[in-house]
Structure formats: C-alpha cells, structure tokens
Amino acid sequence: MTSEQIENFFQTAKLDSSKVQISFKTRSAIVGMFIQTNDYAELKSKNLWRVVSESKIDEFNVRRDLNIARIFNGTEMTKLSLVQTSVPGKTAKSK
C-alpha cells in the first residue's frame, strides 16, 4: 500500500486509538494500533509506520516506551481493517 492509501484509511476510519488488523504480503496478519510520534511525518514520507501489537497496547499506554512499537513498511501491507471491539454486557443471541 502507498502512504496515501494508508493515510486515507486513517481519515475514513477516524482512528483515535483503535485496533487495526494489518495484512501483509509475506507474513501473517497482525492486530495492532498505529501511533503518532515526533518522527511521524518523516516516517510517513518514507511509507514507514510505527505500530504497537495488540498484546503490548496496555503496556505501551502505561509506559509510553517507543521501544515497544515496531516499524513496518507500508509497501508490505496489503489490507487494513478496523477490529470490532465487543461491548461489555452485550452478548450475541443464539437461535
């Protein structure tokens, strides 16, 4: 994907701190959260994106340690989709 395609996804999805499933060309998909840091503009110009994996989001929110995040190349991404979070107290009805 190009940086424009990824940026367009951000604008249409209105990401704040939402989880996103990221599919790749040559590796398994991951769920994570894109983060914006001081170097966001520079990374975006190179189509690089800083992502915190789902298993480390809570730790990142507490520590704000950038070493928890990984940088991914946008050209390796094939699809982005919002992960639906379940609402506490709501359960699916079965037939």
mmCIF file of C-alpha atoms in Angstrom:
data_model
loop_
_atom_site.group_PDB
_atom_site.id
_atom_site.type_symbol
_atom_site.label_atom_id
_atom_site.label_comp_id
_atom_site.label_asym_id
_atom_site.label_seq_id
_atom_site.Cartn_x
_atom_site.Cartn_y
_atom_site.Cartn_z
ATOM 1 C CA MET A 1 0.000 0.000 0.000
ATOM 2 C CA THR A 2 1.117 3.549 -0.574
ATOM 3 C CA SER A 3 1.369 6.100 2.211
ATOM 4 C CA GLU A 4 -1.577 7.924 0.612
ATOM 5 C CA GLN A 5 -3.739 4.785 0.799
ATOM 6 C CA ILE A 6 -2.821 4.250 4.448
ATOM 7 C CA GLU A 7 -3.418 7.912 5.305
ATOM 8 C CA ASN A 8 -6.794 7.743 3.516
ATOM 9 C CA PHE A 9 -7.710 4.726 5.666
ATOM 10 C CA PHE A 10 -6.893 6.771 8.782
ATOM 11 C CA GLN A 11 -9.118 9.620 7.623
ATOM 12 C CA THR A 12 -12.103 7.480 6.639
ATOM 13 C CA ALA A 13 -11.843 5.196 9.680
ATOM 14 C CA LYS A 14 -11.345 8.176 12.031
ATOM 15 C CA LEU A 15 -8.713 6.323 14.054
ATOM 16 C CA ASP A 16 -8.086 7.576 17.554
ATOM 17 C CA SER A 17 -6.566 4.604 19.320
ATOM 18 C CA SER A 18 -8.438 1.845 17.562
ATOM 19 C CA LYS A 19 -7.103 -1.599 16.873
ATOM 20 C CA VAL A 20 -6.430 -2.388 13.230
ATOM 21 C CA GLN A 21 -5.853 -5.725 11.537
ATOM 22 C CA ILE A 22 -2.903 -5.362 9.191
ATOM 23 C CA SER A 23 -2.467 -7.939 6.424
ATOM 24 C CA PHE A 24 0.928 -8.356 4.768
ATOM 25 C CA LYS A 25 2.232 -9.792 1.506
ATOM 26 C CA THR A 26 4.789 -12.157 3.007
ATOM 27 C CA ARG A 27 3.859 -12.676 6.658
ATOM 28 C CA SER A 28 0.869 -13.369 8.872
ATOM 29 C CA ALA A 29 -1.587 -10.609 9.670
ATOM 30 C CA ILE A 30 -1.293 -8.796 12.989
ATOM 31 C CA VAL A 31 -3.638 -6.709 15.102
ATOM 32 C CA GLY A 32 -2.176 -3.520 16.461
ATOM 33 C CA MET A 33 -2.500 0.193 16.969
ATOM 34 C CA PHE A 34 -0.816 2.808 14.772
ATOM 35 C CA ILE A 35 0.844 5.510 16.871
ATOM 36 C CA GLN A 36 1.951 9.029 16.045
ATOM 37 C CA THR A 37 5.257 10.183 17.498
ATOM 38 C CA ASN A 38 7.573 13.128 16.918
ATOM 39 C CA ASP A 39 9.007 11.435 13.820
ATOM 40 C CA TYR A 40 5.583 10.603 12.312
ATOM 41 C CA ALA A 41 5.921 12.983 9.335
ATOM 42 C CA GLU A 42 9.405 11.726 8.486
ATOM 43 C CA LEU A 43 8.380 8.069 8.729
ATOM 44 C CA LYS A 44 5.207 8.690 6.685
ATOM 45 C CA SER A 45 7.253 10.330 3.906
ATOM 46 C CA LYS A 46 9.176 7.033 3.652
ATOM 47 C CA ASN A 47 5.978 4.932 3.935
ATOM 48 C CA LEU A 48 7.058 3.578 7.320
ATOM 49 C CA TRP A 49 4.558 3.172 10.140
ATOM 50 C CA ARG A 50 5.011 2.699 13.888
ATOM 51 C CA VAL A 51 2.662 0.010 15.256
ATOM 52 C CA VAL A 52 2.175 -1.418 18.753
ATOM 53 C CA SER A 53 0.976 -5.030 18.631
ATOM 54 C CA GLU A 54 -2.279 -5.894 20.370
ATOM 55 C CA SER A 55 -0.555 -7.855 23.130
ATOM 56 C CA LYS A 56 1.533 -4.820 24.112
ATOM 57 C CA ILE A 57 -1.026 -1.985 23.851
ATOM 58 C CA ASP A 58 -1.754 -1.897 27.593
ATOM 59 C CA GLU A 59 1.966 -1.833 28.392
ATOM 60 C CA PHE A 60 2.507 0.955 25.859
ATOM 61 C CA ASN A 61 -0.361 3.019 27.290
ATOM 62 C CA VAL A 62 1.241 2.827 30.743
ATOM 63 C CA ARG A 63 4.930 3.250 29.872
ATOM 64 C CA ARG A 64 4.787 5.221 26.583
ATOM 65 C CA ASP A 65 8.021 3.449 25.646
ATOM 66 C CA LEU A 66 8.603 3.678 21.869
ATOM 67 C CA ASN A 67 10.770 0.546 22.040
ATOM 68 C CA ILE A 68 7.546 -1.445 22.455
ATOM 69 C CA ALA A 69 6.415 -0.380 18.969
ATOM 70 C CA ARG A 70 7.708 -1.808 15.716
ATOM 71 C CA ILE A 71 8.148 -0.025 12.415
ATOM 72 C CA PHE A 72 6.546 -1.597 9.344
ATOM 73 C CA ASN A 73 6.975 -0.739 5.681
ATOM 74 C CA GLY A 74 3.684 0.240 4.054
ATOM 75 C CA THR A 75 4.634 -1.417 0.770
ATOM 76 C CA GLU A 76 4.434 -4.799 2.542
ATOM 77 C CA MET A 77 0.876 -4.109 3.742
ATOM 78 C CA THR A 78 -1.981 -5.385 1.613
ATOM 79 C CA LYS A 79 -5.091 -4.590 3.661
ATOM 80 C CA LEU A 80 -6.133 -2.602 6.739
ATOM 81 C CA SER A 81 -9.370 -3.172 8.610
ATOM 82 C CA LEU A 82 -10.753 -1.965 11.922
ATOM 83 C CA VAL A 83 -11.080 -4.617 14.604
ATOM 84 C CA GLN A 84 -14.537 -4.641 16.137
ATOM 85 C CA THR A 85 -14.333 -4.498 19.908
ATOM 86 C CA SER A 86 -17.058 -6.155 21.900
ATOM 87 C CA VAL A 87 -19.161 -4.030 24.201
ATOM 88 C CA PRO A 88 -19.131 -5.290 27.829
ATOM 89 C CA GLY A 89 -22.501 -6.621 28.922
ATOM 90 C CA LYS A 90 -23.698 -7.350 25.370
ATOM 91 C CA THR A 91 -23.838 -10.917 24.213
ATOM 92 C CA ALA A 92 -24.844 -12.402 20.901
ATOM 93 C CA LYS A 93 -28.211 -14.148 20.882
ATOM 94 C CA SER A 94 -28.184 -17.727 19.683
ATOM 95 C CA LYS A 95 -31.030 -19.474 17.889
#
